[in-house]
């Protein structure tokens, strides 16, 4: 099994669910950290959703506040999240073009 550390970024995420990462086929992924930065001049709320390969959507966080000039770390530190092939992690906000997302992962193939 090969292991590869990677970083995935998406900038200017808004009100629609936006896939930050889709776990490739024949791969398991551990999310090591997920940082959501508020890039607006007002407070926003954020949602992080995991869609697993059987089509179920599970919120990791929902309507979590992110103050002006701040960020939120919904996954990190002692908390990790495991993804299987075809699972999707997506982010949305209550405000257009308001979040920059940075995802640190370990892919195991």
PDB file of N, CA and C in Angstrom, residues 26-109:
ATOM      1  N   UNK A  26     -10.413   2.795  -5.417  1.00  0.00           N
ATOM      2  CA  UNK A  26      -9.365   1.944  -4.850  1.00  0.00           C
ATOM      3  C   UNK A  26      -8.473   2.713  -3.871  1.00  0.00           C
ATOM      4  N   UNK A  27      -9.059   3.683  -3.172  1.00  0.00           N
ATOM      5  CA  UNK A  27      -8.300   4.530  -2.244  1.00  0.00           C
ATOM      6  C   UNK A  27      -9.092   4.719  -0.959  1.00  0.00           C
ATOM      7  N   UNK A  28      -8.390   4.778   0.147  1.00  0.00           N
ATOM      8  CA  UNK A  28      -8.945   5.222   1.410  1.00  0.00           C
ATOM      9  C   UNK A  28      -8.194   6.481   1.784  1.00  0.00           C
ATOM     10  N   UNK A  29      -8.907   7.445   2.331  1.00  0.00           N
ATOM     11  CA  UNK A  29      -8.297   8.724   2.673  1.00  0.00           C
ATOM     12  C   UNK A  29      -8.603   9.076   4.116  1.00  0.00           C
ATOM     13  N   UNK A  30      -7.600   9.577   4.816  1.00  0.00           N
ATOM     14  CA  UNK A  30      -7.799  10.125   6.149  1.00  0.00           C
ATOM     15  C   UNK A  30      -7.667  11.634   6.052  1.00  0.00           C
ATOM     16  N   UNK A  31      -8.710  12.331   6.469  1.00  0.00           N
ATOM     17  CA  UNK A  31      -8.634  13.791   6.539  1.00  0.00           C
ATOM     18  C   UNK A  31      -7.910  14.131   7.835  1.00  0.00           C
ATOM     19  N   UNK A  32      -6.774  14.781   7.677  1.00  0.00           N
ATOM     20  CA  UNK A  32      -5.944  15.160   8.816  1.00  0.00           C
ATOM     21  C   UNK A  32      -6.388  16.519   9.354  1.00  0.00           C
ATOM     22  N   UNK A  33      -6.769  17.415   8.452  1.00  0.00           N
ATOM     23  CA  UNK A  33      -7.209  18.735   8.863  1.00  0.00           C
ATOM     24  C   UNK A  33      -8.037  19.409   7.795  1.00  0.00           C
ATOM     25  N   UNK A  34      -9.005  20.196   8.224  1.00  0.00           N
ATOM     26  CA  UNK A  34      -9.825  21.009   7.328  1.00  0.00           C
ATOM     27  C   UNK A  34      -9.953  22.382   7.949  1.00  0.00           C
ATOM     28  N   UNK A  35      -9.462  23.411   7.239  1.00  0.00           N
ATOM     29  CA  UNK A  35      -9.529  24.790   7.696  1.00  0.00           C
ATOM     30  C   UNK A  35     -10.450  25.576   6.779  1.00  0.00           C
ATOM     31  N   UNK A  36     -11.385  26.315   7.360  1.00  0.00           N
ATOM     32  CA  UNK A  36     -12.297  27.180   6.607  1.00  0.00           C
ATOM     33  C   UNK A  36     -12.049  28.616   7.030  1.00  0.00           C
ATOM     34  N   UNK A  37     -11.585  29.452   6.100  1.00  0.00           N
ATOM     35  CA  UNK A  37     -11.277  30.855   6.408  1.00  0.00           C
ATOM     36  C   UNK A  37     -12.385  31.768   5.888  1.00  0.00           C
ATOM     37  N   UNK A  38     -12.843  32.662   6.737  1.00  0.00           N
ATOM     38  CA  UNK A  38     -13.823  33.678   6.344  1.00  0.00           C
ATOM     39  C   UNK A  38     -13.067  34.778   5.593  1.00  0.00           C
ATOM     40  N   UNK A  39     -13.394  34.984   4.317  1.00  0.00           N
ATOM     41  CA  UNK A  39     -12.705  35.996   3.519  1.00  0.00           C
ATOM     42  C   UNK A  39     -13.563  37.234   3.281  1.00  0.00           C
ATOM     43  N   UNK A  40     -14.675  37.351   4.003  1.00  0.00           N
ATOM     44  CA  UNK A  40     -15.564  38.512   3.890  1.00  0.00           C
ATOM     45  C   UNK A  40     -15.324  39.481   5.039  1.00  0.00           C
ATOM     46  N   UNK A  41     -15.948  40.640   4.947  1.00  0.00           N
ATOM     47  CA  UNK A  41     -15.861  41.654   6.002  1.00  0.00           C
ATOM     48  C   UNK A  41     -17.085  41.618   6.906  1.00  0.00           C
ATOM     49  N   UNK A  42     -17.680  40.444   7.045  1.00  0.00           N
ATOM     50  CA  UNK A  42     -18.809  40.239   7.947  1.00  0.00           C
ATOM     51  C   UNK A  42     -18.786  38.781   8.405  1.00  0.00           C
ATOM     52  N   UNK A  43     -19.463  38.513   9.501  1.00  0.00           N
ATOM     53  CA  UNK A  43     -19.537  37.140  10.002  1.00  0.00           C
ATOM     54  C   UNK A  43     -20.335  36.277   9.022  1.00  0.00           C
ATOM     55  N   UNK A  44     -19.978  34.999   8.942  1.00  0.00           N
ATOM     56  CA  UNK A  44     -20.665  34.050   8.065  1.00  0.00           C
ATOM     57  C   UNK A  44     -20.935  32.768   8.850  1.00  0.00           C
ATOM     58  N   UNK A  45     -21.709  31.879   8.247  1.00  0.00           N
ATOM     59  CA  UNK A  45     -21.860  30.535   8.798  1.00  0.00           C
ATOM     60  C   UNK A  45     -21.444  29.532   7.728  1.00  0.00           C
ATOM     61  N   UNK A  46     -20.932  28.381   8.190  1.00  0.00           N
ATOM     62  CA  UNK A  46     -20.414  27.380   7.274  1.00  0.00           C
ATOM     63  C   UNK A  46     -21.041  26.016   7.526  1.00  0.00           C
ATOM     64  N   UNK A  47     -21.092  25.228   6.453  1.00  0.00           N
ATOM     65  CA  UNK A  47     -21.538  23.841   6.507  1.00  0.00           C
ATOM     66  C   UNK A  47     -20.473  22.973   5.868  1.00  0.00           C
ATOM     67  N   UNK A  48     -20.223  21.812   6.472  1.00  0.00           N
ATOM     68  CA  UNK A  48     -19.353  20.806   5.877  1.00  0.00           C
ATOM     69  C   UNK A  48     -20.157  19.517   5.854  1.00  0.00           C
ATOM     70  N   UNK A  49     -20.206  18.903   4.679  1.00  0.00           N
ATOM     71  CA  UNK A  49     -21.013  17.701   4.503  1.00  0.00           C
ATOM     72  C   UNK A  49     -20.173  16.588   3.894  1.00  0.00           C
ATOM     73  N   UNK A  50     -20.390  15.369   4.393  1.00  0.00           N
ATOM     74  CA  UNK A  50     -19.779  14.183   3.819  1.00  0.00           C
ATOM     75  C   UNK A  50     -20.869  13.383   3.125  1.00  0.00           C
ATOM     76  N   UNK A  51     -20.677  13.156   1.825  1.00  0.00           N
ATOM     77  CA  UNK A  51     -21.565  12.274   1.073  1.00  0.00           C
ATOM     78  C   UNK A  51     -20.811  10.978   0.881  1.00  0.00           C
ATOM     79  N   UNK A  52     -21.299   9.900   1.510  1.00  0.00           N
ATOM     80  CA  UNK A  52     -20.565   8.653   1.363  1.00  0.00           C
ATOM     81  C   UNK A  52     -21.018   7.921   0.107  1.00  0.00           C
ATOM     82  N   UNK A  53     -20.313   6.868  -0.237  1.00  0.00           N
ATOM     83  CA  UNK A  53     -20.527   6.223  -1.533  1.00  0.00           C
ATOM     84  C   UNK A  53     -21.878   5.530  -1.672  1.00  0.00           C
ATOM     85  N   UNK A  54     -22.666   5.457  -0.604  1.00  0.00           N
ATOM     86  CA  UNK A  54     -24.024   4.936  -0.763  1.00  0.00           C
ATOM     87  C   UNK A  54     -25.053   6.054  -0.867  1.00  0.00           C
ATOM     88  N   UNK A  55     -24.577   7.307  -1.006  1.00  0.00           N
ATOM     89  CA  UNK A  55     -25.453   8.442  -1.283  1.00  0.00           C
ATOM     90  C   UNK A  55     -26.008   9.154  -0.071  1.00  0.00           C
ATOM     91  N   UNK A  56     -25.645   8.745   1.121  1.00  0.00           N
ATOM     92  CA  UNK A  56     -26.137   9.435   2.303  1.00  0.00           C
ATOM     93  C   UNK A  56     -25.299  10.683   2.575  1.00  0.00           C
ATOM     94  N   UNK A  57     -25.970  11.766   2.934  1.00  0.00           N
ATOM     95  CA  UNK A  57     -25.294  13.014   3.276  1.00  0.00           C
ATOM     96  C   UNK A  57     -25.290  13.164   4.787  1.00  0.00           C
ATOM     97  N   UNK A  58     -24.120  13.413   5.343  1.00  0.00           N
ATOM     98  CA  UNK A  58     -23.976  13.580   6.773  1.00  0.00           C
ATOM     99  C   UNK A  58     -23.263  14.903   7.027  1.00  0.00           C
ATOM    100  N   UNK A  59     -23.852  15.764   7.859  1.00  0.00           N
ATOM    101  CA  UNK A  59     -23.181  17.014   8.203  1.00  0.00           C
ATOM    102  C   UNK A  59     -22.058  16.749   9.196  1.00  0.00           C
ATOM    103  N   UNK A  60     -20.899  17.321   8.931  1.00  0.00           N
ATOM    104  CA  UNK A  60     -19.803  17.348   9.894  1.00  0.00           C
ATOM    105  C   UNK A  60     -20.021  18.547  10.816  1.00  0.00           C
ATOM    106  N   UNK A  61     -20.392  19.679  10.211  1.00  0.00           N
ATOM    107  CA  UNK A  61     -20.864  20.862  10.940  1.00  0.00           C
ATOM    108  C   UNK A  61     -21.992  21.480  10.133  1.00  0.00           C
ATOM    109  N   UNK A  62     -22.891  22.172  10.815  1.00  0.00           N
ATOM    110  CA  UNK A  62     -23.994  22.853  10.120  1.00  0.00           C
ATOM    111  C   UNK A  62     -24.233  24.209  10.771  1.00  0.00           C
ATOM    112  N   UNK A  63     -24.244  25.247   9.938  1.00  0.00           N
ATOM    113  CA  UNK A  63     -24.483  26.617  10.384  1.00  0.00           C
ATOM    114  C   UNK A  63     -23.516  27.049  11.484  1.00  0.00           C
ATOM    115  N   UNK A  64     -22.259  26.653  11.340  1.00  0.00           N
ATOM    116  CA  UNK A  64     -21.236  27.025  12.317  1.00  0.00           C
ATOM    117  C   UNK A  64     -20.751  28.450  12.033  1.00  0.00           C
ATOM    118  N   UNK A  65     -20.740  29.317  13.029  1.00  0.00           N
ATOM    119  CA  UNK A  65     -20.319  30.700  12.807  1.00  0.00           C
ATOM    120  C   UNK A  65     -18.803  30.830  12.622  1.00  0.00           C
ATOM    121  N   UNK A  66     -18.436  31.707  11.695  1.00  0.00           N
ATOM    122  CA  UNK A  66     -17.031  32.087  11.520  1.00  0.00           C
ATOM    123  C   UNK A  66     -16.982  33.618  11.554  1.00  0.00           C
ATOM    124  N   UNK A  67     -16.407  34.199  12.610  1.00  0.00           N
ATOM    125  CA  UNK A  67     -16.351  35.657  12.728  1.00  0.00           C
ATOM    126  C   UNK A  67     -15.462  36.297  11.655  1.00  0.00           C
ATOM    127  N   UNK A  68     -15.573  37.609  11.545  1.00  0.00           N
ATOM    128  CA  UNK A  68     -14.743  38.389  10.628  1.00  0.00           C
ATOM    129  C   UNK A  68     -13.270  38.121  10.924  1.00  0.00           C
ATOM    130  N   UNK A  69     -12.479  37.885   9.871  1.00  0.00           N
ATOM    131  CA  UNK A  69     -11.028  37.715  10.024  1.00  0.00           C
ATOM    132  C   UNK A  69     -10.628  36.447  10.748  1.00  0.00           C
ATOM    133  N   UNK A  70     -11.508  35.459  10.763  1.00  0.00           N
ATOM    134  CA  UNK A  70     -11.223  34.258  11.524  1.00  0.00           C
ATOM    135  C   UNK A  70     -11.371  33.011  10.659  1.00  0.00           C
ATOM    136  N   UNK A  71     -11.100  31.882  11.276  1.00  0.00           N
ATOM    137  CA  UNK A  71     -11.277  30.612  10.578  1.00  0.00           C
ATOM    138  C   UNK A  71     -11.871  29.585  11.534  1.00  0.00           C
ATOM    139  N   UNK A  72     -12.292  28.471  10.962  1.00  0.00           N
ATOM    140  CA  UNK A  72     -12.881  27.370  11.706  1.00  0.00           C
ATOM    141  C   UNK A  72     -12.166  26.092  11.284  1.00  0.00           C
ATOM    142  N   UNK A  73     -11.862  25.232  12.242  1.00  0.00           N
ATOM    143  CA  UNK A  73     -11.201  23.956  11.946  1.00  0.00           C
ATOM    144  C   UNK A  73     -12.154  22.833  12.370  1.00  0.00           C
ATOM    145  N   UNK A  74     -13.046  22.405  11.454  1.00  0.00           N
ATOM    146  CA  UNK A  74     -14.006  21.361  11.810  1.00  0.00           C
ATOM    147  C   UNK A  74     -13.392  19.966  11.920  1.00  0.00           C
ATOM    148  N   UNK A  75     -12.252  19.738  11.277  1.00  0.00           N
ATOM    149  CA  UNK A  75     -11.533  18.466  11.404  1.00  0.00           C
ATOM    150  C   UNK A  75     -10.062  18.804  11.629  1.00  0.00           C
ATOM    151  N   UNK A  76      -9.475  18.253  12.678  1.00  0.00           N
ATOM    152  CA  UNK A  76      -8.068  18.503  12.966  1.00  0.00           C
ATOM    153  C   UNK A  76      -7.745  18.149  14.396  1.00  0.00           C
ATOM    154  N   UNK A  77      -6.499  18.307  14.759  1.00  0.00           N
ATOM    155  CA  UNK A  77      -6.066  17.934  16.107  1.00  0.00           C
ATOM    156  C   UNK A  77      -6.291  16.449  16.324  1.00  0.00           C
ATOM    157  N   UNK A  78      -6.923  16.077  17.426  1.00  0.00           N
ATOM    158  CA  UNK A  78      -7.139  14.656  17.689  1.00  0.00           C
ATOM    159  C   UNK A  78      -8.244  14.038  16.824  1.00  0.00           C
ATOM    160  N   UNK A  79      -9.070  14.873  16.209  1.00  0.00           N
ATOM    161  CA  UNK A  79     -10.174  14.366  15.387  1.00  0.00           C
ATOM    162  C   UNK A  79      -9.709  14.143  13.957  1.00  0.00           C
ATOM    163  N   UNK A  80     -10.001  12.978  13.428  1.00  0.00           N
ATOM    164  CA  UNK A  80      -9.715  12.646  12.026  1.00  0.00           C
ATOM    165  C   UNK A  80     -11.005  12.144  11.403  1.00  0.00           C
ATOM    166  N   UNK A  81     -11.044  12.101  10.083  1.00  0.00           N
ATOM    167  CA  UNK A  81     -12.217  11.613   9.364  1.00  0.00           C
ATOM    168  C   UNK A  81     -11.733  10.695   8.258  1.00  0.00           C
ATOM    169  N   UNK A  82     -12.331   9.518   8.163  1.00  0.00           N
ATOM    170  CA  UNK A  82     -11.936   8.537   7.158  1.00  0.00           C
ATOM    171  C   UNK A  82     -12.931   8.573   6.001  1.00  0.00           C
ATOM    172  N   UNK A  83     -12.387   8.535   4.785  1.00  0.00           N
ATOM    173  CA  UNK A  83     -13.212   8.505   3.583  1.00  0.00           C
ATOM    174  C   UNK A  83     -12.872   7.250   2.782  1.00  0.00           C
ATOM    175  N   UNK A  84     -13.884   6.723   2.093  1.00  0.00           N
ATOM    176  CA  UNK A  84     -13.695   5.581   1.213  1.00  0.00           C
ATOM    177  C   UNK A  84     -13.889   6.030  -0.229  1.00  0.00           C
ATOM    178  N   UNK A  85     -13.572   5.147  -1.165  1.00  0.00           N
ATOM    179  CA  UNK A  85     -13.695   5.469  -2.595  1.00  0.00           C
ATOM    180  C   UNK A  85     -15.058   6.082  -2.898  1.00  0.00           C
ATOM    181  N   UNK A  86     -15.052   7.168  -3.650  1.00  0.00           N
ATOM    182  CA  UNK A  86     -16.235   7.914  -4.119  1.00  0.00           C
ATOM    183  C   UNK A  86     -16.894   8.796  -3.063  1.00  0.00           C
ATOM    184  N   UNK A  87     -16.406   8.776  -1.821  1.00  0.00           N
ATOM    185  CA  UNK A  87     -16.937   9.703  -0.820  1.00  0.00           C
ATOM    186  C   UNK A  87     -16.543  11.127  -1.200  1.00  0.00           C
ATOM    187  N   UNK A  88     -17.395  12.090  -0.847  1.00  0.00           N
ATOM    188  CA  UNK A  88     -17.162  13.500  -1.200  1.00  0.00           C
ATOM    189  C   UNK A  88     -17.279  14.355   0.054  1.00  0.00           C
ATOM    190  N   UNK A  89     -16.318  15.255   0.243  1.00  0.00           N
ATOM    191  CA  UNK A  89     -16.414  16.258   1.300  1.00  0.00           C
ATOM    192  C   UNK A  89     -16.709  17.593   0.629  1.00  0.00           C
ATOM    193  N   UNK A  90     -17.788  18.257   1.063  1.00  0.00           N
ATOM    194  CA  UNK A  90     -18.176  19.524   0.431  1.00  0.00           C
ATOM    195  C   UNK A  90     -18.409  20.589   1.491  1.00  0.00           C
ATOM    196  N   UNK A  91     -18.300  21.842   1.041  1.00  0.00           N
ATOM    197  CA  UNK A  91     -18.406  22.999   1.921  1.00  0.00           C
ATOM    198  C   UNK A  91     -19.383  23.995   1.307  1.00  0.00           C
ATOM    199  N   UNK A  92     -20.160  24.653   2.165  1.00  0.00           N
ATOM    200  CA  UNK A  92     -21.020  25.761   1.717  1.00  0.00           C
ATOM    201  C   UNK A  92     -21.100  26.796   2.829  1.00  0.00           C
ATOM    202  N   UNK A  93     -21.655  27.946   2.484  1.00  0.00           N
ATOM    203  CA  UNK A  93     -21.763  29.077   3.397  1.00  0.00           C
ATOM    204  C   UNK A  93     -23.121  29.730   3.217  1.00  0.00           C
ATOM    205  N   UNK A  94     -23.452  30.629   4.113  1.00  0.00           N
ATOM    206  CA  UNK A  94     -24.676  31.409   3.947  1.00  0.00           C
ATOM    207  C   UNK A  94     -24.443  32.656   3.096  1.00  0.00           C
ATOM    208  N   UNK A  95     -23.197  32.866   2.641  1.00  0.00           N
ATOM    209  CA  UNK A  95     -22.820  34.074   1.908  1.00  0.00           C
ATOM    210  C   UNK A  95     -22.003  33.695   0.674  1.00  0.00           C
ATOM    211  N   UNK A  96     -22.311  34.322  -0.462  1.00  0.00           N
ATOM    212  CA  UNK A  96     -21.566  34.046  -1.694  1.00  0.00           C
ATOM    213  C   UNK A  96     -20.086  34.373  -1.534  1.00  0.00           C
ATOM    214  N   UNK A  97     -19.243  33.564  -2.164  1.00  0.00           N
ATOM    215  CA  UNK A  97     -17.792  33.801  -2.251  1.00  0.00           C
ATOM    216  C   UNK A  97     -17.177  34.202  -0.917  1.00  0.00           C
ATOM    217  N   UNK A  98     -17.400  33.387   0.119  1.00  0.00           N
ATOM    218  CA  UNK A  98     -17.005  33.810   1.465  1.00  0.00           C
ATOM    219  C   UNK A  98     -16.015  32.899   2.180  1.00  0.00           C
ATOM    220  N   UNK A  99     -15.729  31.712   1.632  1.00  0.00           N
ATOM    221  CA  UNK A  99     -14.864  30.764   2.344  1.00  0.00           C
ATOM    222  C   UNK A  99     -13.731  30.284   1.447  1.00  0.00           C
ATOM    223  N   UNK A 100     -12.520  30.282   1.994  1.00  0.00           N
ATOM    224  CA  UNK A 100     -11.401  29.562   1.404  1.00  0.00           C
ATOM    225  C   UNK A 100     -11.197  28.301   2.245  1.00  0.00           C
ATOM    226  N   UNK A 101     -11.184  27.134   1.581  1.00  0.00           N
ATOM    227  CA  UNK A 101     -11.050  25.857   2.281  1.00  0.00           C
ATOM    228  C   UNK A 101      -9.689  25.242   1.969  1.00  0.00           C
ATOM    229  N   UNK A 102      -9.043  24.737   3.014  1.00  0.00           N
ATOM    230  CA  UNK A 102      -7.770  24.019   2.871  1.00  0.00           C
ATOM    231  C   UNK A 102      -7.911  22.672   3.572  1.00  0.00           C
ATOM    232  N   UNK A 103      -7.672  21.618   2.807  1.00  0.00           N
ATOM    233  CA  UNK A 103      -7.862  20.258   3.276  1.00  0.00           C
ATOM    234  C   UNK A 103      -6.539  19.506   3.229  1.00  0.00           C
ATOM    235  N   UNK A 104      -6.102  18.976   4.372  1.00  0.00           N
ATOM    236  CA  UNK A 104      -4.885  18.157   4.434  1.00  0.00           C
ATOM    237  C   UNK A 104      -5.304  16.710   4.570  1.00  0.00           C
ATOM    238  N   UNK A 105      -4.754  15.845   3.700  1.00  0.00           N
ATOM    239  CA  UNK A 105      -5.196  14.452   3.669  1.00  0.00           C
ATOM    240  C   UNK A 105      -4.014  13.488   3.569  1.00  0.00           C
ATOM    241  N   UNK A 106      -4.307  12.228   3.890  1.00  0.00           N
ATOM    242  CA  UNK A 106      -3.392  11.126   3.642  1.00  0.00           C
ATOM    243  C   UNK A 106      -4.158  10.109   2.799  1.00  0.00           C
ATOM    244  N   UNK A 107      -3.710   9.919   1.556  1.00  0.00           N
ATOM    245  CA  UNK A 107      -4.331   8.923   0.682  1.00  0.00           C
ATOM    246  C   UNK A 107      -3.574   7.603   0.808  1.00  0.00           C
ATOM    247  N   UNK A 108      -4.336   6.529   0.939  1.00  0.00           N
ATOM    248  CA  UNK A 108      -3.771   5.184   1.023  1.00  0.00           C
ATOM    249  C   UNK A 108      -4.302   4.389  -0.170  1.00  0.00           C
ATOM    250  N   UNK A 109      -3.392   3.962  -1.027  1.00  0.00           N
ATOM    251  CA  UNK A 109      -3.811   3.239  -2.233  1.00  0.00           C
ATOM    252  C   UNK A 109      -3.258   1.822  -2.232  1.00  0.00           C
TER     253      UNK A 109
END
